[in-house]
Coordinates of C-alpha atoms in Angstrom, one line a residue:
Chain A
M234 CA -14.4 -66.7 52.2
Q235 CA -11.3 -68.8 52.7
A236 CA -13.4 -71.8 53.4
V237 CA -14.9 -71.8 49.9
P238 CA -14.6 -75.4 48.8
V239 CA -13.0 -74.9 45.5
P240 CA -12.4 -78.1 43.4
S241 CA -8.6 -78.2 44.0
K242 CA -9.2 -78.3 47.7
L243 CA -11.7 -81.0 47.6
Y244 CA -9.2 -82.9 45.2
R245 CA -6.5 -82.5 48.0
V246 CA -8.9 -83.9 50.6
Y247 CA -9.6 -86.8 48.4
W248 CA -5.9 -87.6 48.0
V249 CA -5.2 -87.1 51.7
G250 CA -7.8 -89.7 52.4
R251 CA -6.4 -92.2 49.8
Y252 CA -2.8 -91.8 51.0
L253 CA -3.8 -92.1 54.7
E254 CA -5.6 -95.4 53.8
R255 CA -2.5 -96.5 52.0
V256 CA -0.2 -95.8 54.9
D257 CA -2.7 -97.5 57.2
S258 CA -3.0 -100.7 55.2
I259 CA 0.7 -101.1 54.4
A260 CA 1.6 -100.6 58.1
R261 CA -1.1 -103.2 59.1
A262 CA 0.1 -105.8 56.5
L263 CA 3.7 -105.2 57.7
L264 CA 2.7 -105.7 61.3
A265 CA 1.0 -109.0 60.5
A266 CA 4.2 -110.1 58.6
V267 CA 6.4 -109.0 61.7
S268 CA 4.2 -111.1 63.9
E269 CA 4.5 -114.1 61.7
K270 CA 8.2 -113.6 61.6
K271 CA 8.5 -113.4 65.4
E272 CA 6.4 -116.6 65.8
T273 CA 8.0 -118.8 63.0
G274 CA 11.1 -117.1 62.1
A275 CA 9.9 -117.2 58.4
D276 CA 9.8 -114.3 55.9
S277 CA 6.8 -115.8 54.2
G278 CA 4.6 -112.9 55.3
F279 CA 6.8 -110.3 53.8
E280 CA 7.3 -112.3 50.6
K281 CA 3.6 -112.5 50.2
L282 CA 3.1 -108.8 50.7
A283 CA 5.9 -108.2 48.2
L284 CA 4.2 -110.3 45.7
S285 CA 0.8 -108.5 46.2
L286 CA 2.5 -105.2 45.7
G287 CA 4.5 -106.2 42.5
I288 CA 7.8 -106.0 44.3
E289 CA 10.4 -108.6 43.5
Y290 CA 11.6 -110.2 46.8
H291 CA 15.4 -110.2 47.2
G292 CA 15.5 -110.5 50.9
L293 CA 14.0 -108.8 54.0
H294 CA 16.3 -105.8 54.1
S295 CA 15.9 -104.7 50.6
F296 CA 12.2 -105.2 50.8
L297 CA 11.9 -103.2 54.0
E298 CA 14.1 -100.4 52.5
K299 CA 11.7 -100.2 49.5
I300 CA 8.4 -100.5 51.3
L301 CA 9.4 -98.1 54.2
Y302 CA 11.8 -95.5 52.7
D303 CA 11.8 -95.5 48.9
K304 CA 10.7 -91.9 48.2
D305 CA 9.9 -92.7 44.5
F306 CA 7.9 -95.8 45.1
P307 CA 4.1 -95.0 45.3
S308 CA 3.3 -97.8 47.8
S309 CA 6.1 -96.9 50.2
I310 CA 5.1 -95.4 53.5
L311 CA 7.6 -92.5 53.2
H312 CA 6.2 -91.6 49.7
A313 CA 2.6 -91.8 50.9
A314 CA 3.4 -89.7 53.9
R315 CA 5.0 -87.0 51.9
M316 CA 2.1 -87.0 49.5
I317 CA -0.2 -86.5 52.5
R318 CA 1.9 -83.6 53.6
M319 CA 2.0 -82.0 50.1
N320 CA -1.9 -82.3 49.8
M321 CA -2.3 -81.1 53.4
L322 CA -0.2 -78.0 52.6
G323 CA -2.6 -77.1 49.9
L324 CA -5.6 -77.1 52.4
G325 CA -3.9 -74.3 54.5
I326 CA -5.0 -75.7 57.9
E327 CA -2.1 -75.4 60.3
R328 CA -3.2 -78.0 62.7
L329 CA -3.5 -80.7 59.9
L330 CA -0.2 -79.7 58.4
R331 CA 1.4 -80.0 61.9
E332 CA 0.0 -83.6 62.2
A333 CA 1.1 -84.4 58.6
N334 CA 4.6 -83.2 59.3
M335 CA 4.7 -85.3 62.5
L336 CA 3.8 -88.3 60.3
V337 CA 6.6 -87.5 57.8
L338 CA 9.1 -87.2 60.6
L339 CA 8.1 -90.6 61.9
A340 CA 8.2 -92.0 58.4
E341 CA 11.7 -90.8 57.8
S342 CA 13.2 -92.1 61.1
R343 CA 15.3 -95.2 60.5
I344 CA 15.2 -98.6 62.2
D345 CA 17.4 -101.7 62.5
Y346 CA 16.0 -104.2 60.1
N347 CA 17.2 -107.2 62.2
D348 CA 15.2 -105.9 65.2
M349 CA 11.6 -107.1 64.8
D350 CA 10.5 -105.5 68.0
A351 CA 11.8 -102.1 66.8
L352 CA 10.1 -102.6 63.5
A353 CA 6.8 -103.4 65.1
K354 CA 7.1 -100.3 67.4
H355 CA 8.0 -98.1 64.4
L356 CA 4.9 -99.3 62.6
E357 CA 2.7 -98.9 65.6
D358 CA 4.0 -95.3 65.9
I359 CA 3.1 -94.7 62.3
L360 CA -0.5 -96.1 62.8
S361 CA -0.9 -93.9 65.8
A362 CA 0.1 -90.8 63.8
V363 CA -2.3 -91.9 61.0
N364 CA -5.1 -92.2 63.6
G365 CA -4.1 -88.8 65.1
L366 CA -4.1 -87.2 61.7
G367 CA -7.4 -89.0 60.9
R368 CA -9.0 -87.5 64.0
A369 CA -7.7 -84.0 63.2
V370 CA -9.1 -84.3 59.7
E371 CA -12.4 -85.2 61.2
N372 CA -12.4 -82.3 63.7
E373 CA -11.3 -79.8 61.2
L374 CA -13.2 -80.8 58.1
T375 CA -16.5 -82.1 59.4
V376 CA -19.6 -79.9 58.7
P377 CA -20.9 -78.6 62.0
P378 CA -24.0 -80.6 63.2
S379 CA -27.4 -79.3 62.3
P380 CA -29.3 -77.3 64.8
P381 CA -31.7 -79.3 67.0
E382 CA -35.1 -80.1 65.8
T383 CA -36.6 -77.6 68.2
V384 CA -34.6 -74.8 67.0
L385 CA -35.4 -75.5 63.4
R386 CA -39.1 -75.5 64.2
E387 CA -38.9 -72.2 66.0
Q388 CA -37.0 -70.7 63.1
L389 CA -39.7 -71.8 60.8
L390 CA -42.4 -70.3 62.9
H391 CA -40.5 -67.0 63.1
Q392 CA -40.1 -67.0 59.2
Q393 CA -43.9 -67.6 58.8
Q394 CA -44.7 -64.7 61.1
Chain B
M194 CA 22.7 -47.9 78.6
P195 CA 26.4 -48.7 78.3
Q196 CA 26.9 -52.3 77.1
P197 CA 29.9 -54.4 77.7
V198 CA 32.0 -55.2 74.6
L199 CA 30.9 -58.6 73.4
E200 CA 33.7 -61.2 74.0
W201 CA 35.7 -62.0 71.0
H202 CA 35.4 -65.7 71.5
R203 CA 31.4 -65.4 71.1
V204 CA 31.7 -63.4 67.9
S205 CA 33.3 -64.3 64.6
I206 CA 33.7 -61.4 62.2
S207 CA 34.8 -62.4 58.7
W208 CA 33.6 -59.6 56.5
T209 CA 36.0 -57.1 58.0
N210 CA 35.7 -54.5 55.0
C211 CA 31.9 -54.3 55.6
Y212 CA 29.9 -52.2 57.9
N213 CA 28.4 -54.3 60.7
E214 CA 25.0 -53.0 61.7
V215 CA 24.9 -54.7 65.0
V216 CA 28.3 -54.1 66.6
D217 CA 31.2 -51.6 66.1
E218 CA 34.8 -52.5 65.4
S219 CA 35.5 -53.0 69.1
L220 CA 32.4 -55.4 69.2
R221 CA 30.3 -52.9 71.2
P222 CA 26.7 -53.1 70.3
R223 CA 25.5 -50.1 68.3
P224 CA 23.0 -47.8 69.9
L225 CA 19.9 -49.4 68.3
Y226 CA 21.1 -52.8 69.5
E227 CA 22.0 -51.9 73.1
Q228 CA 18.7 -52.8 74.6
L229 CA 18.5 -56.0 72.5
F230 CA 21.8 -57.3 74.0
A231 CA 20.6 -56.3 77.5
N232 CA 17.4 -58.3 76.8
L233 CA 19.6 -61.3 75.5
E234 CA 21.7 -61.1 78.6
E235 CA 18.6 -61.2 80.9
M236 CA 17.2 -64.0 79.0
G237 CA 20.4 -66.0 79.0
A238 CA 22.3 -67.4 76.1
H239 CA 21.2 -71.0 76.8
V240 CA 17.5 -70.1 77.0
F241 CA 17.9 -68.3 73.7
A242 CA 19.6 -71.2 72.2
E243 CA 16.9 -73.7 73.4
R244 CA 14.1 -71.5 72.2
T245 CA 15.7 -71.2 68.9
M246 CA 15.6 -74.9 68.5
T247 CA 11.9 -75.0 69.5
A248 CA 11.0 -72.1 67.1
I249 CA 12.7 -73.8 64.2
T250 CA 11.0 -77.2 64.9
S251 CA 7.7 -75.4 65.1
A252 CA 8.3 -73.5 62.0
Y253 CA 9.0 -76.7 60.2
L254 CA 5.9 -78.4 61.4
E255 CA 3.8 -75.4 60.5
G256 CA 5.0 -75.6 56.9
F257 CA 7.5 -72.7 56.8
T258 CA 9.3 -74.5 54.0
F259 CA 10.6 -73.8 50.6
N260 CA 9.8 -76.2 47.8
I261 CA 12.9 -77.2 45.8
E262 CA 11.2 -79.8 43.4
P263 CA 8.0 -81.8 43.5
G264 CA 8.1 -83.7 46.9
Q265 CA 11.3 -82.1 48.0
Y266 CA 11.4 -79.2 50.4
R267 CA 13.6 -77.6 52.9
L268 CA 13.2 -75.5 55.9
I269 CA 13.6 -71.8 55.3
P270 CA 16.9 -70.9 57.1
M271 CA 16.1 -68.4 59.9
D272 CA 17.8 -66.4 62.5
F273 CA 16.0 -64.9 65.6
L274 CA 18.2 -61.9 66.3
P275 CA 16.1 -59.2 64.7
R276 CA 17.4 -56.6 62.2
I277 CA 16.6 -53.2 63.5
I278 CA 16.1 -50.0 61.5
D279 CA 15.2 -46.7 63.0
S280 CA 12.0 -45.0 61.9
K281 CA 13.8 -41.9 60.6
T282 CA 15.9 -44.0 58.2
F283 CA 12.8 -45.9 57.2
R284 CA 11.0 -42.7 56.4
V285 CA 13.6 -42.0 53.8
I286 CA 13.2 -45.4 52.3
S287 CA 9.5 -45.1 52.3
E288 CA 9.6 -41.7 50.5
G289 CA 12.2 -43.1 48.0
L290 CA 10.2 -46.1 47.2
Q291 CA 7.0 -44.2 46.8
Q292 CA 8.7 -42.0 44.3
R293 CA 10.1 -44.9 42.4
A294 CA 6.6 -46.7 42.4
R295 CA 5.0 -43.7 41.0
V296 CA 7.6 -43.2 38.4
L297 CA 7.6 -46.8 37.4
N298 CA 3.8 -46.8 37.1
S299 CA 3.8 -43.7 35.0
F300 CA 6.4 -45.2 32.8
L301 CA 4.1 -48.3 32.3
N302 CA 1.3 -46.0 31.4
D303 CA 3.4 -44.4 28.7
V304 CA 4.6 -47.6 27.3
Y305 CA 1.1 -49.1 27.1
E306 CA -0.2 -45.8 25.7
G307 CA 2.3 -46.0 23.0
E308 CA 4.1 -42.8 24.1
R309 CA 7.8 -42.5 23.6
T310 CA 9.9 -42.6 26.7
I311 CA 13.6 -41.9 27.3
V312 CA 14.2 -45.7 27.4
P313 CA 15.1 -46.7 23.9
D314 CA 12.4 -48.5 22.0
E315 CA 14.6 -51.6 21.4
V316 CA 14.8 -52.1 25.2
I317 CA 11.1 -51.9 25.6
Y318 CA 10.0 -53.8 22.5
G319 CA 12.9 -56.2 22.9
S320 CA 11.7 -57.3 26.4
K321 CA 10.1 -60.6 26.6
Y322 CA 7.5 -59.0 29.0
F323 CA 6.3 -56.4 26.6
Y324 CA 2.9 -57.5 25.2
P325 CA 1.7 -55.5 22.1
D326 CA -1.8 -56.6 22.7
L327 CA -1.9 -54.5 25.9
V328 CA -1.4 -51.1 24.1
G329 CA -4.3 -49.1 24.7
V330 CA -5.5 -51.3 27.6
K331 CA -5.5 -49.5 30.9
P332 CA -6.2 -51.1 34.2
R333 CA -8.5 -49.2 36.6
N334 CA -7.0 -45.9 37.9
G335 CA -4.0 -46.4 35.7
V336 CA -2.4 -48.5 38.4
Y337 CA -0.3 -51.4 36.9
I338 CA 1.9 -52.2 40.0
H339 CA -0.3 -52.9 43.0
V340 CA 2.6 -54.8 44.6
Y341 CA 6.2 -53.9 44.3
G342 CA 9.2 -55.4 46.0
A343 CA 12.3 -53.3 46.0
D344 CA 15.7 -54.9 47.1
L345 CA 17.9 -52.6 49.0
L346 CA 21.4 -52.6 50.4
F347 CA 23.0 -50.5 53.1
D348 CA 26.6 -49.4 52.9
G349 CA 26.8 -48.0 56.4
K350 CA 25.7 -44.6 55.4
E351 CA 22.6 -44.9 53.1
F352 CA 20.3 -47.5 51.4
F353 CA 20.7 -48.3 47.7
V354 CA 18.0 -49.8 45.6
I355 CA 19.5 -52.7 43.5
E356 CA 16.6 -54.2 42.1
D357 CA 12.8 -53.5 41.5
N358 CA 10.6 -56.5 41.3
L359 CA 7.3 -55.8 39.8
R360 CA 6.0 -59.1 38.4
V361 CA 5.2 -61.4 41.3
P362 CA 7.4 -60.2 44.2
S363 CA 7.4 -62.8 47.1
G364 CA 8.7 -63.0 50.5
V365 CA 6.2 -60.8 52.6
A366 CA 4.7 -63.8 54.4
Y367 CA 8.3 -64.8 55.5
Q368 CA 8.6 -61.4 57.4
L369 CA 5.1 -62.0 58.9
K370 CA 5.9 -65.6 59.9
M371 CA 9.1 -64.5 61.5
R372 CA 7.3 -61.8 63.4
E373 CA 4.8 -64.4 64.6
L374 CA 7.6 -66.7 65.7
G375 CA 9.5 -63.8 67.3
R376 CA 6.4 -62.8 69.4
R377 CA 5.7 -66.6 70.4
F378 CA 9.2 -67.7 71.3
F379 CA 11.2 -64.5 72.1
P380 CA 8.8 -62.0 73.7
E381 CA 11.4 -60.8 76.1
L382 CA 13.7 -59.5 73.2
R383 CA 11.1 -56.8 72.5
N384 CA 11.2 -55.2 75.9
G385 CA 12.0 -51.5 75.7
Y386 CA 11.4 -51.3 71.9
R387 CA 8.4 -49.6 70.2
I388 CA 8.2 -51.7 67.1
A389 CA 6.0 -50.4 64.2
V390 CA 2.9 -52.4 63.5
Y391 CA 3.4 -54.3 60.2
E392 CA 0.2 -55.3 58.5
P393 CA 0.9 -55.2 54.8
W394 CA -2.0 -57.4 53.8
K395 CA -4.4 -54.6 54.7
S396 CA -2.7 -52.3 52.1
L397 CA -2.7 -55.2 49.6
K398 CA -6.3 -55.8 50.2
Q399 CA -7.1 -52.1 49.5
A400 CA -5.1 -52.1 46.4
M401 CA -7.0 -55.2 45.2
L402 CA -10.4 -53.5 46.0
D403 CA -9.3 -50.4 44.1
A404 CA -8.2 -52.4 41.1
S405 CA -11.8 -53.9 40.7
W406 CA -14.0 -52.7 38.0
V407 CA -17.1 -53.5 40.2
R408 CA -18.3 -52.9 43.6
D409 CA -17.9 -55.6 46.3
P410 CA -15.8 -57.7 44.1
F411 CA -15.2 -61.5 44.5
M412 CA -11.5 -61.8 44.8
V413 CA -9.2 -64.8 44.7
L414 CA -5.4 -65.6 44.9
L415 CA -4.3 -67.6 42.0
S416 CA -1.5 -70.1 42.7
D417 CA 0.2 -72.7 40.5
G418 CA -0.1 -75.1 43.4
P419 CA 1.9 -76.9 46.1
Y420 CA 4.9 -77.4 43.8
D421 CA 5.5 -73.6 43.6
S422 CA 8.6 -72.7 45.7
A423 CA 6.6 -70.0 47.4
Y424 CA 3.5 -72.0 48.0
F425 CA 3.8 -71.4 51.8
E426 CA 3.4 -67.7 51.1
H427 CA 0.3 -68.3 48.8
V428 CA -1.6 -70.2 51.6
F429 CA -0.5 -67.7 54.2
L430 CA -1.6 -64.6 52.3
A431 CA -4.9 -66.1 51.2
E432 CA -5.6 -66.7 54.8
K433 CA -4.6 -63.1 55.9
L434 CA -6.6 -61.6 52.9
G435 CA -9.6 -63.7 53.7
I436 CA -10.0 -64.7 50.1
P437 CA -10.0 -68.3 48.5
L438 CA -6.7 -69.7 47.3
V439 CA -7.4 -71.2 43.8
E440 CA -5.5 -73.0 41.2
G441 CA -5.9 -72.8 37.4
N442 CA -8.3 -75.8 37.3
D443 CA -10.6 -74.0 39.6
L444 CA -11.3 -71.1 37.3
R445 CA -12.6 -71.0 33.6
I446 CA -13.9 -68.5 31.2
D447 CA -17.7 -68.7 30.7
D448 CA -19.7 -68.1 27.5
R449 CA -19.8 -64.3 28.2
G450 CA -16.1 -64.2 28.5
Y451 CA -16.1 -63.7 32.2
V452 CA -13.8 -65.6 34.7
V453 CA -15.7 -67.9 36.9
A454 CA -14.8 -70.1 39.9
K455 CA -16.3 -73.5 40.2
I456 CA -17.9 -74.0 43.5
P457 CA -19.0 -77.7 43.9
G458 CA -22.6 -77.9 44.9
E459 CA -23.1 -74.1 44.4
G460 CA -22.4 -73.6 40.7
E461 CA -20.2 -70.9 39.5
V462 CA -19.1 -67.5 41.0
Q463 CA -17.9 -64.6 38.9
V464 CA -14.4 -63.6 39.8
D465 CA -13.7 -59.9 39.6
V466 CA -10.2 -59.6 40.9
I467 CA -7.3 -62.0 40.8
Y468 CA -4.2 -61.6 42.8
R469 CA -2.0 -63.6 40.5
R470 CA 1.1 -65.5 41.7
V471 CA 1.7 -66.9 38.3
E472 CA 3.4 -65.3 35.3
D473 CA 1.8 -67.1 32.4
L474 CA -1.9 -66.3 32.5
D475 CA -3.3 -68.4 29.7
I476 CA -1.3 -71.5 30.6
F477 CA -3.2 -71.7 33.9
V478 CA -6.5 -70.4 32.8
P479 CA -7.0 -70.5 29.0
G480 CA -8.6 -67.2 27.8
L481 CA -7.6 -65.2 31.0
S482 CA -5.6 -62.7 29.1
K483 CA -8.6 -61.9 26.7
A484 CA -10.9 -61.5 29.7
Y485 CA -8.3 -59.0 31.2
I486 CA -8.1 -57.0 27.9
E487 CA -11.8 -56.8 27.6
G488 CA -12.0 -55.4 31.2
K489 CA -13.9 -58.5 32.6
V490 CA -11.5 -59.2 35.3
A491 CA -8.8 -57.2 37.2
L492 CA -5.3 -58.5 37.7
V493 CA -3.0 -57.7 40.5
N494 CA -0.3 -56.9 39.4
A495 CA -1.8 -55.9 36.0
W496 CA -0.5 -57.9 33.0
G497 CA 2.6 -56.4 31.3
T498 CA 4.5 -54.9 34.4
G499 CA 7.4 -57.1 33.5
V500 CA 8.6 -54.4 31.1
A501 CA 9.4 -52.1 33.9
D502 CA 11.1 -55.0 35.9
D503 CA 13.7 -55.4 33.2
K504 CA 17.2 -54.8 34.6
L505 CA 17.9 -52.7 31.5
V506 CA 15.1 -50.3 32.4
Y507 CA 16.5 -50.1 35.9
H508 CA 19.5 -48.7 34.3
Y509 CA 17.4 -45.7 33.1
L510 CA 15.5 -45.3 36.2
P511 CA 17.4 -42.2 37.7
Q512 CA 16.7 -40.4 34.4
L513 CA 13.1 -41.5 34.4
I514 CA 12.7 -40.1 38.0
R515 CA 14.0 -36.8 36.9
E516 CA 11.8 -36.8 33.9
Y517 CA 8.4 -37.8 35.5
D518 CA 9.1 -36.5 39.1
G519 CA 11.1 -33.4 38.4
R520 CA 13.5 -34.2 41.4
D521 CA 16.5 -36.2 41.8
P522 CA 16.1 -39.9 43.1
I523 CA 15.5 -39.9 46.9
L524 CA 17.2 -43.3 47.1
P525 CA 20.4 -43.8 45.1
Q526 CA 21.2 -46.8 43.1
P527 CA 24.5 -48.2 41.9
P528 CA 25.6 -47.2 38.5
T529 CA 24.5 -50.0 36.0
Y530 CA 26.1 -50.7 32.5
S531 CA 24.5 -52.2 29.5
P532 CA 26.8 -54.1 27.1
L533 CA 24.5 -52.9 24.3
D534 CA 25.8 -49.3 24.8
P535 CA 29.3 -49.1 23.2
R536 CA 30.5 -46.7 25.9
D537 CA 29.4 -49.0 28.6
L538 CA 30.9 -51.9 27.0
M539 CA 34.3 -50.2 27.1
I540 CA 33.8 -49.7 30.8
I541 CA 32.7 -53.3 31.3
E542 CA 35.7 -54.6 29.4
R543 CA 38.1 -52.4 31.4
R544 CA 36.6 -52.9 34.9
L545 CA 34.8 -56.3 34.7
P546 CA 36.5 -57.8 37.9
E547 CA 35.2 -55.0 40.0
L548 CA 31.5 -55.3 38.8
V549 CA 28.4 -57.5 39.6
V550 CA 27.1 -59.5 36.6
K551 CA 23.4 -59.9 36.3
I552 CA 21.2 -61.7 33.9
R553 CA 18.9 -59.1 32.5
E554 CA 15.7 -61.1 33.1
G555 CA 17.0 -63.2 35.9
Y556 CA 15.4 -63.5 39.4
G557 CA 16.1 -65.0 42.8
G558 CA 19.9 -64.3 42.5
L559 CA 20.4 -67.0 40.0
G560 CA 22.9 -66.1 37.4
T561 CA 24.3 -63.3 39.5
V562 CA 28.1 -63.2 39.8
I563 CA 30.0 -60.9 42.1
L564 CA 33.5 -61.1 40.5
K565 CA 35.1 -59.1 43.5
D566 CA 34.6 -62.2 45.7
Y567 CA 36.6 -64.5 43.5
R568 CA 40.3 -64.8 44.0
G569 CA 43.3 -65.5 42.0
N570 CA 43.2 -67.8 38.8
I571 CA 39.6 -68.7 39.5
K572 CA 38.7 -64.9 39.3
R573 CA 40.6 -64.5 36.0
K574 CA 38.9 -67.6 34.5
V575 CA 35.4 -66.7 35.6
A576 CA 36.0 -63.1 34.2
E577 CA 37.1 -64.5 30.8
Q578 CA 34.2 -66.7 30.7
V579 CA 31.7 -64.0 31.6
L580 CA 33.2 -61.5 29.0
E581 CA 33.0 -64.2 26.4
D582 CA 29.2 -64.6 27.2
I583 CA 28.6 -60.9 27.3
R584 CA 30.1 -60.4 23.8
R585 CA 28.2 -63.3 22.4
N586 CA 24.8 -62.3 24.1
P587 CA 25.1 -58.6 25.0
E588 CA 21.3 -58.2 25.4
H589 CA 21.1 -60.8 28.1
Y590 CA 23.3 -59.0 30.6
V591 CA 23.6 -55.9 32.8
L592 CA 26.5 -55.0 35.1
Q593 CA 26.4 -53.1 38.3
E594 CA 29.0 -51.4 40.5
T595 CA 29.7 -53.6 43.5
I596 CA 28.5 -52.2 46.8
D597 CA 30.3 -53.6 49.9
F598 CA 27.0 -53.8 51.7
S599 CA 26.4 -54.1 55.4
T600 CA 26.5 -57.3 57.6
T601 CA 24.4 -58.4 60.5
L602 CA 25.0 -60.9 63.3
L603 CA 23.6 -64.5 63.3
H604 CA 23.7 -67.2 65.8
S605 CA 26.2 -69.6 64.4
D606 CA 24.9 -72.8 62.7
T607 CA 27.4 -75.0 64.8
S608 CA 26.4 -73.4 68.1
P609 CA 23.7 -71.0 68.9
L610 CA 25.9 -69.6 71.7
L611 CA 28.3 -68.2 69.1
F612 CA 27.5 -65.3 66.7
R613 CA 29.1 -64.7 63.2
D614 CA 28.6 -62.0 60.7
A615 CA 26.8 -62.4 57.4
P616 CA 25.9 -59.9 54.5
V617 CA 22.2 -58.8 54.7
D618 CA 19.9 -57.1 52.3
L619 CA 16.3 -55.8 52.7
R620 CA 13.2 -56.4 50.6
V621 CA 10.6 -53.7 51.3
Y622 CA 7.1 -54.0 49.8
V623 CA 5.1 -51.2 48.3
Y624 CA 1.3 -51.4 47.7
Y625 CA -0.6 -49.1 45.3
P626 CA -4.2 -48.4 46.1
A627 CA -6.1 -45.7 44.2
N628 CA -4.8 -42.8 46.4
G629 CA -1.1 -43.6 45.8
P630 CA 1.7 -46.0 46.9
V631 CA 2.0 -46.9 50.6
V632 CA 5.0 -48.4 52.3
P633 CA 4.2 -50.5 55.4
P634 CA 7.0 -50.0 58.0
G635 CA 9.0 -53.1 57.8
G636 CA 10.3 -55.6 55.3
L637 CA 12.2 -58.8 54.8
S638 CA 15.9 -59.0 55.9
R639 CA 17.6 -61.7 54.1
Y640 CA 21.1 -62.8 55.0
A641 CA 23.6 -64.7 52.9
R642 CA 24.7 -68.1 54.2
Y643 CA 27.3 -68.6 51.5
G644 CA 29.1 -65.7 49.8
R645 CA 27.1 -62.6 49.4
I646 CA 23.9 -63.7 47.5
T647 CA 21.1 -63.3 49.9
N648 CA 18.1 -64.6 47.9
N649 CA 16.1 -67.6 49.4
T650 CA 16.3 -69.3 46.1
S651 CA 20.1 -69.2 46.4
G652 CA 20.0 -70.5 49.9
G653 CA 19.7 -67.3 51.9
G654 CA 18.0 -67.0 55.3
V655 CA 15.5 -64.7 56.8
K656 CA 15.4 -62.4 59.9
E657 CA 12.6 -60.4 61.4
T658 CA 12.8 -56.6 60.6
W659 CA 11.9 -54.1 63.3
V660 CA 11.3 -50.6 62.5
V661 CA 11.6 -48.7 65.7
E662 CA 10.9 -45.2 67.1

């Protein structure tokens, strides 16, 4: 009976999906900016990303602080990770909660903003955690596949008898 | 099995006036704990320390956390040396709490049948948890308190009941989680012990089934959602009970006045029993109180139990027990004083620094002041402030004699190889199916990390409790 999909649970699944997408897209956009910075030394990738998110750009460090760790900023990775965790808690599935907590732990870990390699690795780790969580969601929440056609036909015959 | 005296450098005792349940004055393990220390010795202190860290990490990842505010949570402090109680002692606790449960339930029956009781009317009608609409409304079998959590203290000789929690007592899942973690990470510690099986959800489920007005009821656990400080427990218990965990928005009252749960794609299902973990019914499900009054849904606990939860009613409980049960209380309770009573007020004014101050409708240890634990000028200033508040709002306070209650041993926060003492209490859960109250053998042991307030809300930690043969 616990598996009864009451609306509040479905609502949480919806928000887990939205926040997962948010972490994924921010991390990928940051990775592209890191790559540009490594190639050209310019901050323009970060500046464009800041502009698109409505953040005033006052330098790389303050931007990274906001986009990675500002717990009250809805587009930050930490905020989104914590919201995933909170919604996951409501689903009551231990494996998913464990994966969500791993993502939060990663999102909370600090890095040196001057080290672009460390930043790239941090973002790749976050993407990997997002993928892991996505796979776990798929395994735990997917409806079991329908029985094969032959089984269904036999069942139908059985019912007709 | 004689055990060596624990070395002084591994144990720090600061509550020297209190009875330590684990070791005696010469740091020799008490009989119940001898086998535990032998097991610990065999396991090795370093292994115990490493497993503690693994267990804590696992608990965190599995969501064993306490919500402080939206988006903010902390790990529930925990200690993996169990608290051990022998079954003979627990039998007395069990009988004493069954007696209290029956009496409190009879009292509620009288209150809502409009009968006079020995508790003054102004205490009953002045309680914010007394609902006049419920007079004449009886839950099935006359059972109001399907779940009851009693807080007990041990003074080295006997257990005292210091509070009766009858609204939405929480914490049972913490004991269950600690048991699960203990089994997973420290199985060796259990060697040589026969630990009583603790499955309180079975009694809870029976109490819920018996509360129902219909056969084969559809039952749910109503939570106020992930922001509730005890949300971990709501999820955990719904899973154990095998019932859906719902929030207010999942339920509504249909045209006939019945409570229904919305199941997307399936339509609506009538809900017969709600294990409610919320106090304000209509805020979460508008119209729920009316459905309850009309007998269209059963609530666990029944609505209105808060009257008996009032700390001023607790003051009268020994008299109520003699009145309803015809016997003396099996479990003692510390004398309690009400500032509303002129004779009590004189005692309060004379002996305030020796008493514990409690807010009448407080919970979670918030507002509790143990004046005995303050020193010097601070003690004087706090006592003056408290007395001023008591004189201004006497109806908001009750005062209790201070019990120098027992301590336990914890592994130290700074090094798991060291032990230190800490005050400990015990919350025992009582369930009330149709055939009378039952007390599953076990409970939640909570230790204080700062001072003597053990409640989780006030930063206390938890230990597994073993009731052993």
